[in-house]
Structures are given as C-alpha cells and as structure tokens.
mmCIF file of C-alpha atoms in Angstrom:
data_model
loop_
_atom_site.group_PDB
_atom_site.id
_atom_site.type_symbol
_atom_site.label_atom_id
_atom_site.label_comp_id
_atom_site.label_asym_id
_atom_site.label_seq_id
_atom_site.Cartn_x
_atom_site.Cartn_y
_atom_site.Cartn_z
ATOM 1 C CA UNK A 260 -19.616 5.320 15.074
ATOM 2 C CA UNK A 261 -20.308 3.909 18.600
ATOM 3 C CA UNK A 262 -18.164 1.040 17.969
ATOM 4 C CA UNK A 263 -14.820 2.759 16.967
ATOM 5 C CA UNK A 264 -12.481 3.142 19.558
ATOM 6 C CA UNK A 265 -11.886 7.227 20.332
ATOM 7 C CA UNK A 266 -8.409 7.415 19.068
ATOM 8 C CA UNK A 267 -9.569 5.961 15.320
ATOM 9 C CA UNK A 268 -12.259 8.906 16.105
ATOM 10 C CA UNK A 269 -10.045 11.484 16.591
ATOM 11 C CA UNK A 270 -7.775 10.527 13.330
ATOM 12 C CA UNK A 271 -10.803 10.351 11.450
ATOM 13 C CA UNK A 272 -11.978 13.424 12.515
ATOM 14 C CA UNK A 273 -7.980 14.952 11.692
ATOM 15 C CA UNK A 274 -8.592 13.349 8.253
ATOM 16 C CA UNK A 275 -11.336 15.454 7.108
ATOM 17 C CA UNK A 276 -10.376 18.618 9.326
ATOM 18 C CA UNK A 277 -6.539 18.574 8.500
ATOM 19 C CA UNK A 278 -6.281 19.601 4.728
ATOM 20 C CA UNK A 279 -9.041 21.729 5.347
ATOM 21 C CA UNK A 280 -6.860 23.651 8.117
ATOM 22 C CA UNK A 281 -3.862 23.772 6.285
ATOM 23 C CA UNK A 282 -4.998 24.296 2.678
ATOM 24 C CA UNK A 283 -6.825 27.952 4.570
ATOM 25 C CA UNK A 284 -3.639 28.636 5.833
ATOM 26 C CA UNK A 285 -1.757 28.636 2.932
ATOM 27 C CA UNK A 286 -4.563 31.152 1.475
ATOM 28 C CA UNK A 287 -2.556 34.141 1.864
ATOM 29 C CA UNK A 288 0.332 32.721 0.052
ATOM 30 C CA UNK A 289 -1.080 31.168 -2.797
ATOM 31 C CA UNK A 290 -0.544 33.741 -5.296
ATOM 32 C CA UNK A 291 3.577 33.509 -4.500
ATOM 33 C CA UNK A 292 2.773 29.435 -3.936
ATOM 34 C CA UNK A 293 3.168 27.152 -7.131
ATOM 35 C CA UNK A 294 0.274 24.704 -7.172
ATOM 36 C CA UNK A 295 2.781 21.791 -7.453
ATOM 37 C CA UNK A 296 4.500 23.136 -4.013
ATOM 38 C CA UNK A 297 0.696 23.801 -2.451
ATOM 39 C CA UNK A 298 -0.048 20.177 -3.170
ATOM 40 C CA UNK A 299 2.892 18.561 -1.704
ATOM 41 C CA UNK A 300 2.774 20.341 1.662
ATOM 42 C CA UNK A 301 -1.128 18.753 1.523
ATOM 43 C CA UNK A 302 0.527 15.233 0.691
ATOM 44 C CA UNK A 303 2.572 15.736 3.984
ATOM 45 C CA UNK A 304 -0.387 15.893 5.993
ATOM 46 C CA UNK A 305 -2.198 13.007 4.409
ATOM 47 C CA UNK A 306 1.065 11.030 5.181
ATOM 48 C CA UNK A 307 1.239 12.138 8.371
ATOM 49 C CA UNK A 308 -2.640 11.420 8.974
ATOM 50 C CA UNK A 309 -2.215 7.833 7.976
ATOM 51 C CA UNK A 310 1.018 7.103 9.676
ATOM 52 C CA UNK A 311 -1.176 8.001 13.087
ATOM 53 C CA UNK A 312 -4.619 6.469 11.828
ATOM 54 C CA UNK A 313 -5.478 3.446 10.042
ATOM 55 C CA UNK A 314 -5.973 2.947 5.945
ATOM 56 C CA UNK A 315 -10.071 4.090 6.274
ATOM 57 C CA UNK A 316 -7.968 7.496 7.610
ATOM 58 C CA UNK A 317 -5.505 7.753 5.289
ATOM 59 C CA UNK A 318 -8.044 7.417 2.156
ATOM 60 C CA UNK A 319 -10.074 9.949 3.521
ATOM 61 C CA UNK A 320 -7.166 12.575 4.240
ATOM 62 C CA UNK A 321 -6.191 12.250 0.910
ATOM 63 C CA UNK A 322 -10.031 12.948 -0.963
ATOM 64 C CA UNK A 323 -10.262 16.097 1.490
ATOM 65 C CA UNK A 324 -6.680 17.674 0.536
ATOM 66 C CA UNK A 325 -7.626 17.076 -3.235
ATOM 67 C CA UNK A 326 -10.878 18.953 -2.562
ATOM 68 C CA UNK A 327 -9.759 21.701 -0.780
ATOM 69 C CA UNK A 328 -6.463 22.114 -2.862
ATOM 70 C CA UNK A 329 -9.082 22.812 -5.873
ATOM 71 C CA UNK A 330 -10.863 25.127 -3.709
ATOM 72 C CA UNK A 331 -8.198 27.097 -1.754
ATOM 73 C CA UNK A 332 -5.030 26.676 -4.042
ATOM 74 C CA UNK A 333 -6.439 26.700 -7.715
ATOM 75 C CA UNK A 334 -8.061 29.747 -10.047
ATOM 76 C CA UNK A 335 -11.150 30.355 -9.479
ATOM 77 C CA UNK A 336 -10.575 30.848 -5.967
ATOM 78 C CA UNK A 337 -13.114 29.542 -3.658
ATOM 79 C CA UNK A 338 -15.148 27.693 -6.043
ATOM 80 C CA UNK A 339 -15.147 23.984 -7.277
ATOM 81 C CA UNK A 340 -13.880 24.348 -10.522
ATOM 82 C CA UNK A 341 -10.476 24.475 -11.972
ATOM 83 C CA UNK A 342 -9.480 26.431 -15.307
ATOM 84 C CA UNK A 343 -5.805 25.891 -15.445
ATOM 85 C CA UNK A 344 -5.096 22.789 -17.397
ATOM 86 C CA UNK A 345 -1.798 21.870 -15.106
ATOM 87 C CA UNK A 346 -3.848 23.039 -11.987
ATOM 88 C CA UNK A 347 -5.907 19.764 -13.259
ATOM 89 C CA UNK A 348 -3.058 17.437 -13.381
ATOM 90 C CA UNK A 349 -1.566 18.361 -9.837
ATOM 91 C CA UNK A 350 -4.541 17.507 -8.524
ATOM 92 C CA UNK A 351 -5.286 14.449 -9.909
ATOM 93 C CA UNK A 352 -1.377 13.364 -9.056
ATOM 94 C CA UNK A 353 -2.444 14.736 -5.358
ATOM 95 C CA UNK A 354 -4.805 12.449 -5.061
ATOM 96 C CA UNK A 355 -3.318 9.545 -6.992
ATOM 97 C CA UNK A 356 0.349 10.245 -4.508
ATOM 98 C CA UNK A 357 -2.040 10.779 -1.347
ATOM 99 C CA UNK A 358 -3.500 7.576 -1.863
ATOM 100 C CA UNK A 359 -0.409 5.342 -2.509
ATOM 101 C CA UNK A 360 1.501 6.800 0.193
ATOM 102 C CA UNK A 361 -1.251 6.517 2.672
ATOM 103 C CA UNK A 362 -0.780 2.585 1.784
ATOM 104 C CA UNK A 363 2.283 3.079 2.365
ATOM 105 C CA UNK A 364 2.251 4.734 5.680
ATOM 106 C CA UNK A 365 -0.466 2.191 6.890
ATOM 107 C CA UNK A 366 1.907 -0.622 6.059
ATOM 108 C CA UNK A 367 4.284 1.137 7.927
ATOM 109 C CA UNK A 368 2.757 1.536 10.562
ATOM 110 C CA UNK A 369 1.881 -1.879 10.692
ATOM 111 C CA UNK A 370 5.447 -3.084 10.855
ATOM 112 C CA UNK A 371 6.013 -1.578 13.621
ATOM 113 C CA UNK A 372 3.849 -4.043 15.610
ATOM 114 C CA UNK A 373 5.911 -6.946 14.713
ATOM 115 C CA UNK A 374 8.858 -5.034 15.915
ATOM 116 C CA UNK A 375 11.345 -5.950 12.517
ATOM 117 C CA UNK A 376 14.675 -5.027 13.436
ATOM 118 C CA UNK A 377 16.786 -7.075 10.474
ATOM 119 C CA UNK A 378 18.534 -4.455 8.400
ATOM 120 C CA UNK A 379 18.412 -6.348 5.581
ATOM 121 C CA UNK A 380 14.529 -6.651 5.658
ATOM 122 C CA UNK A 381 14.402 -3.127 6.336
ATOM 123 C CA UNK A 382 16.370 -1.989 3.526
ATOM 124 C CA UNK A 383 14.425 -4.189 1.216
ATOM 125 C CA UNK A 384 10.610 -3.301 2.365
ATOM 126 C CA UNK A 385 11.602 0.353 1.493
ATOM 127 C CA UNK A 386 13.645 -0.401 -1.585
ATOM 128 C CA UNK A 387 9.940 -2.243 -3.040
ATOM 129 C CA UNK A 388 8.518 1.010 -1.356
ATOM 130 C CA UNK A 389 10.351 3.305 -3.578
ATOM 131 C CA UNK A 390 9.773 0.933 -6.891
ATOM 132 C CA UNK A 391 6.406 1.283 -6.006
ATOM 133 C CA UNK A 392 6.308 5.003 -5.780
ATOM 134 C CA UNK A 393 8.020 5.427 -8.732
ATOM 135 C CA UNK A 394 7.336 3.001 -11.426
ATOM 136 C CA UNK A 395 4.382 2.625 -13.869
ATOM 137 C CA UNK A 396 5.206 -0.531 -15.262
ATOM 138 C CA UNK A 397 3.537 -3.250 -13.262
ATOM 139 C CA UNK A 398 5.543 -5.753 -14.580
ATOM 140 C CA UNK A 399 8.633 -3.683 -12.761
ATOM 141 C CA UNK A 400 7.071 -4.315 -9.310
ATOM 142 C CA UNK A 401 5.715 -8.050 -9.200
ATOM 143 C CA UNK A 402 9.371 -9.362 -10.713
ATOM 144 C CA UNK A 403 11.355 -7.532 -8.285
ATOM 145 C CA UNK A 404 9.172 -8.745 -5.728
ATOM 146 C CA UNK A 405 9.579 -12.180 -7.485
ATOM 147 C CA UNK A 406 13.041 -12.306 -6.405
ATOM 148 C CA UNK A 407 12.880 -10.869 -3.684
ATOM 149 C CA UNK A 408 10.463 -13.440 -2.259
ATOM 150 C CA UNK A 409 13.339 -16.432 -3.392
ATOM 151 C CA UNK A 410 15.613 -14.751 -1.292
ATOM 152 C CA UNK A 411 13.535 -14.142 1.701
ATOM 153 C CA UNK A 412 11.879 -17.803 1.962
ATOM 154 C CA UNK A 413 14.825 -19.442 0.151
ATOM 155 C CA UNK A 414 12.191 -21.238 -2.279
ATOM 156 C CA UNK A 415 13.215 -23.075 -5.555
ATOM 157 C CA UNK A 416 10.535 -20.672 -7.349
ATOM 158 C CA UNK A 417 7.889 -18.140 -7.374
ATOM 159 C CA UNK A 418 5.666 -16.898 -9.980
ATOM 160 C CA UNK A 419 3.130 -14.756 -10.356
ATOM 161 C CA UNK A 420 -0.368 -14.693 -11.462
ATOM 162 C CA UNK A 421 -2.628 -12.047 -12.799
ATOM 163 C CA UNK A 422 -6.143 -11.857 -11.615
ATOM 164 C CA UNK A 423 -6.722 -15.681 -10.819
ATOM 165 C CA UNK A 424 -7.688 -17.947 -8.238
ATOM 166 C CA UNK A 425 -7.714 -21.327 -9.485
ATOM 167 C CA UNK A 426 -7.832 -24.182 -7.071
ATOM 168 C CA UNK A 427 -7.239 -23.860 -3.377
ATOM 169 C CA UNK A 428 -3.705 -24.470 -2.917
ATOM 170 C CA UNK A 429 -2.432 -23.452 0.844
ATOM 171 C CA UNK A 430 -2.045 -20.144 1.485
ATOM 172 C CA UNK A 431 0.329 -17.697 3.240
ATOM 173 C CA UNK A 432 -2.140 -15.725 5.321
ATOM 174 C CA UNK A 433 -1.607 -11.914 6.302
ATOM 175 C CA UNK A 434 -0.365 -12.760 9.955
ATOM 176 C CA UNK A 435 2.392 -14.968 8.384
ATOM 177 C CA UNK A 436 0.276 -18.416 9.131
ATOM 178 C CA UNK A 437 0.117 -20.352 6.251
ATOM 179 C CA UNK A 438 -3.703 -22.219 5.920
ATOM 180 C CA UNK A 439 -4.032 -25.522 3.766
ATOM 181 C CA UNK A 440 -7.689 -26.099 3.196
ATOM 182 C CA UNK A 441 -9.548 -24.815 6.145
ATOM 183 C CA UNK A 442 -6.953 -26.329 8.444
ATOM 184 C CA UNK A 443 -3.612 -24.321 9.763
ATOM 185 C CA UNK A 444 -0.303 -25.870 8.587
ATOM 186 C CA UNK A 445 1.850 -27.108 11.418
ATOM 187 C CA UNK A 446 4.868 -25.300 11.100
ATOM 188 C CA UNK A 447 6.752 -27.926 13.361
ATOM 189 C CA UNK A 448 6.554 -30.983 10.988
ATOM 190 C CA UNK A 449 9.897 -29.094 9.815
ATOM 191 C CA UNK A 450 9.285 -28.247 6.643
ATOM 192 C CA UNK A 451 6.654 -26.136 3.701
ATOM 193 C CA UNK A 452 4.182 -28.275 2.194
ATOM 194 C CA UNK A 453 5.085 -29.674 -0.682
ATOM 195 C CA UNK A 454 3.035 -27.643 -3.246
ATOM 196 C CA UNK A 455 3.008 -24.151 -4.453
ATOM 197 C CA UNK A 456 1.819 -22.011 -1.634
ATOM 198 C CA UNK A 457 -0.314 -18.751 -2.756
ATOM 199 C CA UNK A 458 0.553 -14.946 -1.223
ATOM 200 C CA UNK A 459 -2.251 -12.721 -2.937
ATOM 201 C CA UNK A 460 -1.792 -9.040 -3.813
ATOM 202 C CA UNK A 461 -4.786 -6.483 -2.864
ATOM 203 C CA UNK A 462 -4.587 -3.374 -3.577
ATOM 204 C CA UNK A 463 -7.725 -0.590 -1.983
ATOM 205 C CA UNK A 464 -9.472 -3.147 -1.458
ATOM 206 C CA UNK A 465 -9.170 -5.071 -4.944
ATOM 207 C CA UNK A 466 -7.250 -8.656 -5.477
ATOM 208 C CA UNK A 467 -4.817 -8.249 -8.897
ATOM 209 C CA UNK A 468 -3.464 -11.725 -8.498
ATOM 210 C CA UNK A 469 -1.053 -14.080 -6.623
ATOM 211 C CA UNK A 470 2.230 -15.144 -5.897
ATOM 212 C CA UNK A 471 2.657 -18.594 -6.233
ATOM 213 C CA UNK A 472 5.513 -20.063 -3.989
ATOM 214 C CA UNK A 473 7.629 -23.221 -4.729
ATOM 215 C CA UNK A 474 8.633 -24.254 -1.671
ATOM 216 C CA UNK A 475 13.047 -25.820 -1.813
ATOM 217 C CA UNK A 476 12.323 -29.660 -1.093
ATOM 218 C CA UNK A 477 13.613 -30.220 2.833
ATOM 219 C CA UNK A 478 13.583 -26.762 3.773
ATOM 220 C CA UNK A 479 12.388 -25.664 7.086
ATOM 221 C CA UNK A 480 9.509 -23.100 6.844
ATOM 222 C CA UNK A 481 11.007 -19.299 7.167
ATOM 223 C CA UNK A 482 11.096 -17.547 10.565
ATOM 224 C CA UNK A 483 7.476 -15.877 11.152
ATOM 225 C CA UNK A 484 9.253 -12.547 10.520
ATOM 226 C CA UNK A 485 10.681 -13.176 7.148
ATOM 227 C CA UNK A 486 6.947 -14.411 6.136
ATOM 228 C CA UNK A 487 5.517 -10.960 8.027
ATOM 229 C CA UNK A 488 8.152 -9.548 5.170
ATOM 230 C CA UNK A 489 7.060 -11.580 2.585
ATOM 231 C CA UNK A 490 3.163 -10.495 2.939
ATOM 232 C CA UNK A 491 4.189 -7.071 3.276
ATOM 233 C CA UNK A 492 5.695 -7.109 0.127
ATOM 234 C CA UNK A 493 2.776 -8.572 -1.795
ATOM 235 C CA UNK A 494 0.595 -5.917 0.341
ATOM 236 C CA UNK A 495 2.946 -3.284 -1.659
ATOM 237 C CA UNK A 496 2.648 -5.002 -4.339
ATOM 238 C CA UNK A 497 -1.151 -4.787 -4.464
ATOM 239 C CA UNK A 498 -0.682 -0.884 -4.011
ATOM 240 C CA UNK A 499 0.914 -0.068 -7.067
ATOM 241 C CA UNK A 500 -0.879 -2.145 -9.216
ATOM 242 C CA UNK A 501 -3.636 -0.802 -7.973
ATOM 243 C CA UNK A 502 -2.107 3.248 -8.481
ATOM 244 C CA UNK A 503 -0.782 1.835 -11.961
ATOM 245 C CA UNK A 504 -4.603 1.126 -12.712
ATOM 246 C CA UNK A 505 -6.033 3.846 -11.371
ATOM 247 C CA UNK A 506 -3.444 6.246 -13.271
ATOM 248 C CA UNK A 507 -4.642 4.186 -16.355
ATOM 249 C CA UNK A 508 -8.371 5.107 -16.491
ATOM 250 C CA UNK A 509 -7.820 8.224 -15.927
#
C-alpha cells in the first residue's frame, strides 16, 4: 500500500473499521432495534464512507456492514450465522443498497470536480439516480436515459445495445473527449462526426452494453459539461444494471 496516497489510506482504513464501530454500538439496543432500522443506520455509514473515499472504499464499507450486521444485529448473537429468514433478506438488501449507493456516492463525488452548476443537469443526474435506486426493470433505466441523452446532446437518435461491441465506431470517452480510432476528435472542426458515436455502460467493474449516439447533421458538438453529464448517466446506468443482475442470481 506504499503507493496510495494517505488520505485513500485513511478512508480505507474507515471502510473496514466504521461498520464495525457502529454496528458494536448499536449492541445494547438491538433487542428494541428492528433489523431493517439496524441495517439502514449501517447503509448511512457506507454512504458516507464513499462520499469521502473512492469506489475501492465504498465496496469495501459496504461487505464489512453486511458482516458485522449478521454478527452484531441478527440471532444468534455474535456468531456468523443467521436463523431468522427476514434477518436473511435485510442483509442481502444491505449489501445489495450499500453497494449501489456507494456508486452512487462515488459518482457524486466525482461531479463535484467538474464543478456542474446547471440546474437542469442537476435535477436530471439525480432524477436517473432515483430510477436507478428504485427500479428493477432494466429496460426502465437505459430508455429514460435514452431520452435523456437526445435532450442533452440534441442528437437525431440514440439507441442502445446490450452486451456488444461490434466495430470501432468513435467513442465518447469518460473525461467527455470523444476518440475516433486511436486519434482524438477535434472538437473545433464545428461539428460530431458523422457516425454513431458509442457511450458504454459499466457497472462494478463489468461492461452491459452501449449507447449508440446519432449525432443531428450540422450540429456543433455539446459543451464539455453536457458530455461530463452524458457519461455520468451511462456510468448510472451501468450501476443498476449491474444491481438488477446481481439481485437476479441471487
């Protein structure tokens, strides 16, 4: 760990200390604490965790409150094991919640660098949030991101692809850049290329397929923040398709 800077350190450190703190303090009130209200107090901290660390932080916050919920919080007491059938379910939705919103948070916190101040991107970022959250149909998320994405970079079109990469059309990179073969496109000819441009969704690490943009014929490229936007959406995207499939094999 020589190479990590001292605050990621400290956050990591946090990640696997934090739960472990706060599930022992809740020890003398379990028997008067529902499991359900035990587990979201533990989803605070891995929110808060990740909002302060990095993604690497947030995943790891969110393995140690599941572990020490089941150890602390759940009958037997003190024991890895878990009798209660519901006491099962809470915390496998701990851990399934503590890892989307750690996404979440780290996404969040990643805004925040390129300083977006435009209401109406702010209000639509946590509008896909809260789909995201909340929905188990994946189908839910990648069309309103769909049009959401026409809005934003005013393009005749967008679909979306499951689980492909054919080709090598250009693509809209994760710092907003958009890359046509190995080369960056120069955003001051005025105008997109003329081709579909991919946006790919990843999700913990996992790529569930692509947004394929039709750029409008003429149209100047969009502002750098309005693509920042654009990936961030895909990036949320990614998430819950990857929560959706995770909640699936279980």
């Amino acid at each position: 760990m020589s190479g990590i800077p001292l605050r990621d350190k400290a956050v990591l450190a946090a990640a696997l200390v934090g739960p472990l703190a706060v599930a022992g303090i809740l020890v003398p009130f379990r028997t008067h604490l529902t499991s359900t209200n035990g587990a979201l107090i533990l989803v605070v901290v891995v929110v808060a965790i990740a909002a302060a660390g990095n993604r690497a932080a947030g995943l790891l916050a969110a393995l140690s409150a599941a572990v020490w919920f089941d150890f602390f919080l759940t009958a037997p007491y003190q024991r890895f094991a878990i009798d209660d059938s519901d006491d099962i379910q809470t915390a496998v939705l701990l851990l399934v919640v503590g890892l989307i919103v750690s996404q979440l948070a780290v996404h969040a916190r990643r805004l925040q660098v390129i300083a977006i101040t435009d209401a109406d991107h702010l209000a639509t970022i946590r509008e896909t949030a809260q789909l995201a959250r909340s929905t188990t149909s994946p189908d839910a998320v990648v069309d309103h991101v769909r049009g959401e994405l026409i809005r934003l970079l005013e393009l005749q079109g967008c679909r979306f692809e499951y689980g492909t990469l054919l080709g090598r059309p250009p693509r809209l990179e994760q710092n907003g850049n958009v890359v046509a073969g190995r080369r960056l496109w120069d955003s001051t000819r005025g105008s997109w290329p003329q081709e579909e441009i991919e946006l790919r969704a990843t999700g913990n690490g996992h790529y569930y397929g692509r947004f394929m943009l039709l750029p409008t014929a003429g149209t100047e490229p969009a502002p750098l923040q309005a693509r920042l936007v654009a990936v961030t959406l895909a990036n949320l995207t990614g998430t819950a398709l990857a929560t959706i499939d995770a909640m699936g094999r279980s």
